Coordinates of C-alpha atoms and ligand atoms in Angstrom, one line a residue:
M65 CA -5.1 -7.0 37.3
V66 CA -3.1 -9.8 35.6
H67 CA -1.7 -12.3 37.8
P68 CA 1.0 -14.6 36.8
P69 CA -0.3 -18.3 36.2
R70 CA -0.3 -20.4 39.1
R71 CA 2.5 -23.4 39.5
R72 CA 0.4 -26.9 39.2
L73 CA 2.2 -29.9 40.3
A74 CA 1.5 -33.4 39.0
E75 CA -0.5 -35.4 41.2
D76 CA 2.3 -37.8 42.4
E77 CA 4.4 -34.9 43.1
L78 CA 1.8 -33.2 45.0
G79 CA 1.5 -36.5 47.0
E80 CA 5.1 -36.5 47.6
A81 CA 5.3 -32.9 48.8
A82 CA 2.4 -33.5 50.9
A83 CA 3.5 -36.6 52.7
G84 CA 6.8 -34.5 53.2
V85 CA 5.1 -31.7 55.0
L86 CA 3.6 -34.3 57.7
R87 CA 6.8 -35.9 58.1
T88 CA 8.6 -32.7 58.5
N89 CA 6.1 -31.5 61.2
D90 CA 6.1 -34.7 63.0
R91 CA 7.3 -34.2 66.4
G92 CA 7.1 -38.1 67.3
T93 CA 3.5 -38.4 68.9
M94 CA 2.0 -35.0 67.9
T95 CA 2.3 -33.3 64.5
V96 CA 2.5 -29.5 65.0
A97 CA -0.5 -27.5 63.1
A98 CA 2.4 -25.6 61.1
P99 CA 6.2 -25.6 61.7
R100 CA 6.7 -21.7 62.9
L101 CA 3.2 -20.2 63.3
Y102 CA 1.6 -23.3 65.2
P103 CA 4.2 -25.1 67.0
H104 CA 1.8 -27.4 69.0
Q105 CA -0.9 -29.5 68.5
W106 CA -4.4 -28.2 67.9
S107 CA -7.4 -30.1 68.2
W108 CA -9.3 -30.0 64.9
D109 CA -6.0 -29.7 62.9
A110 CA -5.2 -33.1 64.6
A111 CA -8.2 -34.8 63.2
F112 CA -7.5 -33.6 59.7
V113 CA -3.8 -34.5 60.0
A114 CA -4.8 -38.0 61.4
I115 CA -6.8 -38.5 58.2
G116 CA -4.0 -37.9 56.0
L117 CA -1.6 -39.9 58.0
A118 CA -3.8 -42.7 57.7
H119 CA -2.4 -42.6 54.0
L120 CA 1.1 -43.1 55.4
S121 CA 0.7 -45.2 58.5
V122 CA -2.3 -46.3 60.3
P123 CA -0.7 -46.9 63.4
R124 CA 1.0 -43.3 63.2
A125 CA -2.7 -41.8 62.6
C126 CA -3.6 -43.7 65.5
V127 CA -1.0 -42.1 67.8
E128 CA -1.8 -38.7 66.4
L129 CA -5.4 -39.0 68.1
D130 CA -4.3 -41.0 71.0
S131 CA -1.9 -38.1 71.9
L132 CA -4.6 -35.6 71.8
L133 CA -6.8 -37.5 73.7
A134 CA -4.4 -38.0 76.6
A135 CA -4.9 -34.5 77.3
Q136 CA -8.7 -34.7 77.5
W137 CA -10.0 -33.0 80.6
R138 CA -12.1 -34.6 83.3
T139 CA -15.3 -33.1 82.2
G140 CA -14.7 -34.6 78.8
M141 CA -13.5 -31.4 77.0
I142 CA -11.0 -31.8 74.3
P143 CA -8.6 -28.8 74.6
H144 CA -8.0 -26.7 71.7
I145 CA -4.1 -26.9 72.1
V146 CA -2.1 -29.3 73.6
F147 CA 1.3 -27.5 74.1
A148 CA 4.5 -29.4 73.0
D149 CA 6.9 -29.5 75.8
D150 CA 9.8 -27.6 74.1
A151 CA 9.4 -24.1 74.9
S152 CA 8.4 -22.3 71.6
E153 CA 7.5 -18.9 70.4
Y154 CA 3.7 -19.1 70.2
F155 CA 1.8 -16.9 72.1
P156 CA -0.4 -17.1 74.1
G157 CA 1.3 -20.1 75.4
P158 CA 0.7 -22.3 78.8
Q159 CA 1.7 -19.4 80.8
W160 CA -1.4 -17.7 79.7
W161 CA -3.9 -20.0 80.3
R162 CA -2.5 -21.7 83.3
C163 CA -5.2 -24.6 83.5
A164 CA -3.6 -27.3 85.4
E165 CA -2.8 -24.6 88.3
L166 CA -6.6 -23.5 88.5
T167 CA -8.7 -26.5 87.5
D168 CA -8.6 -30.0 88.5
A169 CA -10.4 -30.7 85.4
A170 CA -7.4 -30.1 83.4
P171 CA -4.7 -32.5 83.0
R172 CA -1.1 -31.9 85.1
R173 CA 0.7 -32.8 81.9
P174 CA 0.5 -32.0 79.1
A175 CA -0.1 -28.3 79.6
T176 CA -3.3 -27.3 77.3
S177 CA -5.5 -24.4 76.6
G178 CA -8.7 -24.0 78.4
I179 CA -11.3 -24.0 75.3
C180 CA -12.3 -26.6 72.7
Q181 CA -12.7 -26.3 68.9
P182 CA -15.1 -28.2 66.5
A183 CA -15.8 -31.8 67.2
V184 CA -14.3 -33.4 64.2
H185 CA -12.8 -36.2 66.1
A186 CA -15.2 -39.2 65.3
I187 CA -15.2 -38.3 61.5
A188 CA -11.3 -38.8 61.6
V189 CA -11.7 -42.1 63.5
D190 CA -14.3 -43.3 61.0
R191 CA -11.9 -42.3 58.0
I192 CA -9.1 -43.9 59.8
L193 CA -11.1 -47.1 60.0
E194 CA -12.0 -46.9 56.5
V195 CA -8.8 -46.6 55.0
A196 CA -7.1 -49.6 57.5
R197 CA -10.0 -51.7 56.1
R198 CA -9.5 -51.2 52.6
H199 CA -5.6 -51.9 53.5
G200 CA -6.6 -55.1 55.7
G201 CA -4.2 -57.1 57.7
T202 CA -2.5 -55.4 60.7
D203 CA -3.8 -51.8 59.6
R204 CA -7.5 -53.1 60.2
D205 CA -6.7 -54.6 63.4
A206 CA -4.7 -51.6 64.7
A207 CA -7.6 -49.2 63.6
E208 CA -10.3 -51.4 65.3
A209 CA -8.6 -51.8 68.6
F210 CA -7.9 -47.8 68.0
V211 CA -11.9 -47.4 67.7
Q212 CA -12.4 -49.6 70.6
R213 CA -10.0 -47.4 72.9
T214 CA -11.3 -44.1 71.5
W215 CA -14.7 -44.6 71.3
P216 CA -15.2 -44.0 75.3
A217 CA -13.6 -40.7 75.4
L218 CA -15.2 -39.4 72.2
Y219 CA -18.5 -40.3 73.8
A220 CA -17.8 -38.1 76.7
W221 CA -16.4 -35.4 74.7
H222 CA -19.8 -35.1 72.9
R223 CA -21.7 -35.6 76.2
W224 CA -19.9 -32.7 77.6
L225 CA -20.6 -30.5 74.8
V226 CA -24.3 -31.6 74.7
T227 CA -24.8 -31.1 78.1
T228 CA -23.0 -28.1 78.8
R229 CA -22.8 -26.2 75.7
A230 CA -26.1 -26.8 73.8
E231 CA -28.5 -27.1 76.7
A232 CA -29.6 -23.6 76.6
S233 CA -32.4 -22.3 73.9
P234 CA -32.0 -22.3 70.6
G235 CA -30.2 -25.6 71.3
L236 CA -27.0 -24.8 69.4
V237 CA -23.6 -25.6 70.7
A238 CA -22.4 -22.4 72.2
I239 CA -18.9 -21.4 72.0
V240 CA -17.3 -18.8 75.0
H241 CA -14.5 -17.8 72.8
G242 CA -14.1 -17.3 68.8
W243 CA -11.3 -19.4 68.7
E244 CA -13.5 -22.2 70.0
S245 CA -15.2 -22.0 66.3
G246 CA -12.0 -22.5 64.7
M247 CA -12.8 -19.3 62.7
D248 CA -11.3 -16.9 65.0
N249 CA -11.8 -13.3 63.4
S250 CA -14.7 -14.3 61.0
P251 CA -17.4 -11.6 60.6
R252 CA -19.6 -14.2 62.2
W253 CA -18.3 -12.8 65.7
D254 CA -18.1 -9.3 64.8
E255 CA -21.3 -8.1 66.6
P256 CA -21.0 -10.4 70.1
Y257 CA -17.4 -9.2 70.0
A258 CA -18.4 -5.4 69.8
A259 CA -19.9 -6.1 73.2
V260 CA -16.9 -7.5 74.7
H261 CA -15.5 -4.5 76.8
V262 CA -11.6 -5.1 77.1
G263 CA -10.0 -4.2 80.4
P264 CA -6.2 -3.7 81.2
L265 CA -4.2 -6.1 79.8
P266 CA -0.4 -6.9 80.4
A267 CA 1.8 -5.9 77.5
Y268 CA 2.2 -8.6 74.9
H269 CA 4.0 -9.7 72.0
R270 CA 2.2 -11.2 69.0
T271 CA 4.3 -13.9 67.4
D272 CA 1.6 -14.5 64.8
V273 CA 2.5 -11.5 62.9
S274 CA 6.5 -11.5 63.1
V275 CA 6.0 -15.2 61.4
V276 CA 3.6 -14.3 58.9
G277 CA 4.9 -10.9 58.0
D278 CA 2.1 -9.3 56.2
R279 CA 0.0 -8.1 59.0
A280 CA -2.9 -7.8 56.4
Q281 CA -3.4 -11.7 56.4
R282 CA -3.9 -12.1 60.2
P283 CA -6.4 -10.5 62.8
E284 CA -6.1 -6.9 63.8
D285 CA -4.7 -5.8 67.1
A286 CA -8.0 -4.7 68.4
E287 CA -9.3 -8.2 67.9
Y288 CA -6.0 -9.9 69.5
D289 CA -7.0 -7.7 72.5
R290 CA -10.3 -9.2 72.9
Y291 CA -9.1 -12.7 72.2
L292 CA -6.6 -12.5 75.0
W293 CA -9.1 -10.2 77.3
L294 CA -11.8 -12.9 76.9
A295 CA -9.1 -16.1 77.6
G296 CA -8.6 -13.9 80.7
E297 CA -12.2 -14.0 81.6
L298 CA -12.2 -17.6 81.6
R299 CA -9.0 -18.0 83.8
R300 CA -10.5 -15.8 86.3
L301 CA -13.8 -18.0 86.3
R302 CA -11.2 -20.9 86.7
Y303 CA -12.5 -22.6 83.9
D304 CA -15.6 -23.8 85.9
D305 CA -18.4 -24.8 83.1
A306 CA -21.2 -23.2 85.2
A307 CA -19.7 -20.1 86.1
I308 CA -18.6 -19.5 82.4
A309 CA -22.5 -20.5 81.5
R310 CA -23.4 -17.8 83.8
Q311 CA -20.9 -15.0 83.5
S312 CA -18.8 -15.0 80.6
T313 CA -19.3 -11.9 78.3
F314 CA -19.1 -13.8 75.1
R315 CA -21.5 -16.9 74.6
V316 CA -22.9 -17.7 71.1
G317 CA -24.8 -20.5 69.5
D318 CA -22.3 -21.6 66.9
V319 CA -24.2 -23.5 64.0
F320 CA -21.3 -24.7 62.1
A321 CA -20.2 -26.4 65.2
T322 CA -23.6 -27.7 66.2
A323 CA -23.7 -29.2 62.5
V324 CA -20.5 -30.8 63.0
L325 CA -21.4 -32.2 66.4
A326 CA -24.6 -33.5 64.9
V327 CA -22.9 -35.6 62.1
A328 CA -20.1 -36.5 64.4
C329 CA -22.7 -38.0 66.9
D330 CA -24.1 -40.0 63.8
I331 CA -20.8 -41.3 63.0
L332 CA -20.1 -42.3 66.4
A333 CA -23.1 -44.2 66.9
K334 CA -22.4 -46.1 63.8
L335 CA -19.1 -46.9 65.3
A336 CA -20.5 -48.5 68.7
P337 CA -20.7 -52.0 67.3
V338 CA -17.0 -51.9 66.0
A339 CA -16.1 -50.4 69.6
R340 CA -18.5 -52.9 71.3
R341 CA -20.4 -50.4 73.3
P342 CA -23.8 -50.8 74.7
N343 CA -26.8 -50.0 72.2
D344 CA -28.3 -47.3 74.5
Q345 CA -25.3 -45.0 74.2
A346 CA -25.6 -45.4 70.6
E347 CA -29.1 -44.5 70.7
Q348 CA -28.2 -41.8 73.3
L349 CA -26.0 -40.3 70.3
R350 CA -28.5 -40.8 67.8
G351 CA -31.2 -38.8 69.8
W352 CA -28.4 -35.8 70.3
A353 CA -27.6 -35.7 66.8
D354 CA -31.5 -35.3 65.9
R355 CA -31.7 -32.8 68.4
L356 CA -28.8 -30.8 67.2
R357 CA -30.0 -31.3 63.6
R358 CA -33.3 -29.7 64.6
A359 CA -31.7 -26.5 66.1
V360 CA -29.4 -26.1 62.8
V361 CA -32.6 -26.5 60.9
A362 CA -34.4 -23.8 63.3
S363 CA -31.5 -21.6 62.9
T364 CA -32.3 -21.0 59.1
D365 CA -33.4 -17.4 57.8
P366 CA -36.5 -17.6 56.5
A367 CA -35.6 -15.3 53.7
S368 CA -32.3 -16.2 52.8
G369 CA -32.6 -20.2 53.6
M370 CA -29.0 -19.6 55.4
A371 CA -28.4 -20.9 59.0
R372 CA -27.4 -18.2 61.6
D373 CA -25.3 -18.2 64.8
H374 CA -27.2 -17.1 67.8
D375 CA -26.0 -14.3 70.1
L376 CA -27.0 -15.8 73.7
R377 CA -26.0 -12.8 75.7
A378 CA -27.9 -10.2 73.3
G379 CA -30.6 -12.9 72.3
R380 CA -30.2 -12.1 68.8
W381 CA -29.8 -14.1 65.5
L382 CA -26.5 -13.4 63.9
G383 CA -27.3 -13.2 60.0
T384 CA -23.8 -13.1 58.6
D385 CA -22.6 -13.9 55.0
T386 CA -20.2 -16.6 55.5
L387 CA -20.1 -20.3 54.9
A388 CA -21.4 -21.3 58.1
G389 CA -24.5 -20.6 56.5
F390 CA -24.3 -23.8 54.7
A391 CA -24.1 -25.8 58.1
P392 CA -27.6 -27.7 57.3
L393 CA -25.7 -29.2 54.2
L394 CA -23.3 -30.8 56.6
C395 CA -25.9 -32.7 59.0
G396 CA -29.1 -32.7 56.8
G397 CA -32.4 -32.0 58.2
L398 CA -34.1 -29.6 56.0
D399 CA -37.0 -30.5 53.5
Q400 CA -36.2 -31.4 49.9
T401 CA -37.2 -27.9 48.7
S402 CA -35.2 -25.8 51.2
E403 CA -32.0 -28.2 50.7
Q404 CA -32.2 -28.0 46.9
A405 CA -32.5 -24.3 47.3
L406 CA -29.3 -23.9 49.7
L407 CA -27.4 -26.3 47.5
A408 CA -28.4 -23.9 44.4
E409 CA -27.3 -20.8 46.7
L410 CA -23.8 -22.8 47.2
D411 CA -23.5 -23.3 43.6
G412 CA -24.6 -20.0 42.5
P413 CA -22.7 -16.6 41.7
R414 CA -22.4 -15.3 45.2
W415 CA -20.5 -18.5 46.4
C416 CA -18.5 -21.4 44.4
G417 CA -19.7 -19.8 41.1
A418 CA -18.5 -16.3 42.2
P419 CA -17.1 -14.9 38.9
G420 CA -13.2 -15.3 39.0
L421 CA -12.6 -17.8 41.9
V422 CA -9.3 -19.8 41.7
A423 CA -11.4 -22.9 42.6
A424 CA -15.0 -23.5 42.9
V425 CA -15.3 -23.8 46.9
P426 CA -16.9 -21.8 49.0
P427 CA -14.9 -18.8 50.2
S428 CA -14.9 -18.1 54.1
T429 CA -16.9 -14.9 53.7
R430 CA -18.9 -14.1 50.8
P431 CA -17.0 -11.8 48.1
G432 CA -18.3 -8.4 48.0
T433 CA -20.0 -8.4 51.4
A434 CA -19.3 -5.7 54.1
G435 CA -17.2 -8.3 56.1
Y436 CA -15.3 -9.5 53.2
D437 CA -11.4 -9.4 52.9
A438 CA -9.9 -11.4 50.4
R439 CA -6.7 -11.8 52.1
R440 CA -7.3 -11.4 55.5
Y441 CA -7.7 -14.9 57.7
W442 CA -11.1 -15.8 58.1
R443 CA -12.7 -13.0 56.3
G444 CA -12.6 -14.3 52.7
P445 CA -9.8 -16.7 51.9
L446 CA -10.4 -20.2 51.0
W447 CA -9.8 -22.7 53.6
P448 CA -8.7 -26.6 52.3
H449 CA -9.7 -28.5 55.2
V450 CA -13.3 -26.7 55.1
V451 CA -13.6 -27.8 51.6
W452 CA -12.7 -31.4 52.6
L453 CA -15.4 -31.3 55.3
F454 CA -18.3 -30.2 52.9
G455 CA -16.7 -33.1 50.4
W456 CA -16.9 -35.6 53.0
A457 CA -20.5 -34.4 54.1
F458 CA -21.7 -35.0 50.5
E459 CA -20.4 -38.0 50.2
W460 CA -21.7 -39.3 53.5
R461 CA -25.1 -37.9 52.6
G462 CA -25.0 -39.4 49.3
Y463 CA -24.2 -36.5 47.2
L464 CA -21.7 -38.4 45.3
Y465 CA -21.2 -36.2 42.5
R466 CA -20.9 -33.1 44.5
A467 CA -18.5 -35.1 46.9
E468 CA -16.1 -35.6 43.8
Q469 CA -16.5 -31.8 42.7
M470 CA -15.6 -30.7 46.1
R471 CA -12.2 -33.3 45.8
R472 CA -11.4 -32.0 42.3
E473 CA -11.8 -28.5 43.2
G474 CA -10.0 -28.8 46.5
L475 CA -7.1 -30.4 44.6
R476 CA -7.3 -27.3 42.3
L477 CA -6.8 -25.1 45.0
V478 CA -3.5 -26.8 46.6
A479 CA -2.1 -27.7 43.4
D480 CA 0.7 -25.4 43.8
G481 CA 2.4 -27.6 46.8
T482 CA 2.7 -24.8 49.0
F483 CA 0.0 -26.3 51.3
A484 CA -0.9 -22.9 52.6
E485 CA -2.9 -22.4 55.7
Y486 CA -5.4 -20.5 53.2
Y487 CA -5.7 -19.1 49.8
E488 CA -6.6 -15.7 48.2
P489 CA -10.1 -16.5 46.4
H490 CA -9.2 -14.7 43.1
T491 CA -5.5 -15.2 42.7
G492 CA -5.0 -18.3 44.6
E493 CA -1.9 -16.7 46.4
P494 CA -0.9 -18.8 49.3
L495 CA -1.6 -17.1 52.6
G496 CA -0.8 -17.3 56.4
S497 CA 1.5 -20.4 57.0
H498 CA 2.8 -22.8 54.4
A499 CA 3.8 -26.2 54.9
Q500 CA 0.4 -26.3 57.1
S501 CA -0.4 -29.8 58.3
W502 CA -4.2 -30.2 57.9
T503 CA -3.8 -28.8 54.3
A504 CA -1.3 -31.4 53.1
A505 CA -3.3 -34.3 55.5
V506 CA -6.6 -33.3 53.4
S507 CA -4.6 -33.1 50.1
L508 CA -3.5 -36.8 50.6
D509 CA -6.8 -37.8 51.5
W510 CA -8.3 -36.2 48.3
L511 CA -5.4 -38.0 46.0
A512 CA -6.1 -41.3 47.8
S513 CA -10.1 -41.1 47.6
R514 CA -10.0 -40.9 43.9
T515 CA -11.3 -44.6 43.5
A516 CA -14.3 -44.0 45.5
T517 CA -16.1 -41.5 43.7
A518 CA -13.7 -40.8 40.9
G519 CA -14.0 -40.4 37.0
D520 CA -15.7 -37.9 34.8
R521 CA -19.4 -37.2 35.5
G522 CA -20.7 -40.4 33.7
Q523 CA -18.8 -42.6 36.0
V524 CA -19.9 -41.0 39.3
A525 CA -22.9 -42.5 41.0
P526 CA -25.9 -40.0 41.1
D527 CA -26.9 -37.8 43.5
T528 CA -29.3 -39.5 45.9
G529 CA -29.1 -37.2 49.1
Q530 CA -30.1 -40.1 50.9
P531 CA -27.6 -40.9 53.7
R532 CA -24.9 -43.7 53.2
P533 CA -26.5 -47.0 54.8
R534 CA -25.4 -47.0 58.5
Ligands
LIG79 C1 -6.0 -20.6 63.9 O1 -6.1 -20.4 65.3 C2 -5.3 -20.1 66.5 C3 -5.9 -20.2 67.7 O2 -6.5 -21.1 68.0 C4 -4.4 -18.8 65.9 O3 -4.9 -18.0 65.1 O4 -3.4 -18.6 66.6 C5 -7.4 -21.1 63.6 O5 -7.1 -21.0 62.0 C6 -7.9 -22.4 64.2 O6 -9.1 -23.0 63.4 C7 -6.7 -23.6 63.8 O7 -7.0 -24.6 64.5 C8 -5.4 -22.9 64.6 C9 -4.3 -23.8 64.0 O8 -4.4 -24.2 62.5 O9 -5.0 -21.7 63.8

């Protein structure tokens, strides 16, 4: 099939347009994840958004995460949605979750959901500091004060994840709802979801499909029933961590979330001196990072080298062909040979080198596999913020050339200026929401980061595979 050529904005135009998206989606102290589809603040979205905002206004970037952290639960959990005050059409809203009514752990206000998302926040705090230090002056002072006030909250967040979610063998961070992975309908969860028996649900109206229009881009109705049923189960358990650990029907060790937390613990430890925190807490964070990294490495499939999730209820490894398989590249820990093999797999014809991809970045699910669906949400499309995360991890881990590659290919992906939520891998058709905040935000960071690793191949420092000095 012949596709019309994609529009490609010049970089300054793209930057202007990305800044425009963040301004339009700004509700004062929080940025909605998308103007209509997601009219509230989402946890991991807010972290990416703050990274983008740092290039527009460091103080506003800090406010974004301050707002999110103001909704942190007493346990340390950062909820996956902080609901905006105005009644908006998102479903399921606060009336479905009823957190404040059911547990003292949740704040009275603002209203939140009762689950979490990947712990990318320390990475955002570090990036804001980096940008602010480049600016110097009041930006640097504001960012340092911000690190000092957010560090304890992030420490409590990581401690909660480690102690309530990563305590059981094999030591991966457990999720109790697919939404916690951020990759809602990924084939990763098909098997454990199949074991969730959905009971009676009240009639409900899916606002997402009315906003997106094309149902083929969103999860199916049967999947939504499961999402709501599981949220109801957590509600019936009054969001009690111990009860959930014992009784929830879905509990899966998420290897991607684990790798993210491992590296976020390293970053938070690195920030301890700026935050003037005691050394023993930084050491504890490094210990957690090592433990989590070992769990990620132990999850790898001996045959493919890809990391696997673990169904804790069924006691089974879940070997799916999704980009979560590359989790060890985020946090490190593999021996040299295995790491090189995994990098070669990432570059090869099954993934970034798959014939006809619009950009050389990993699709959410491997093209051609049973679970792959080119247009449906987390079952195939390309997601810019995930590309950013891999690029960031490559830079952190000393793979500067690879970091630059991700940045360049990421920019190729978003070049049409729609800032879509996700893109069809072969045509680059923008799918889901347009003007999605995190897509605009990572675009701004890519545009601004040119100087760090920029240039043609000759100018880029060689990949050392060694972490940057701490
Ligand atoms: C998507 O998830 C929400 C539920 O949390 C939804 O479909 O309604 C996911 O892509 C998630 O990762 C993301 O944080 C959220 C907002 O962008 O949308």
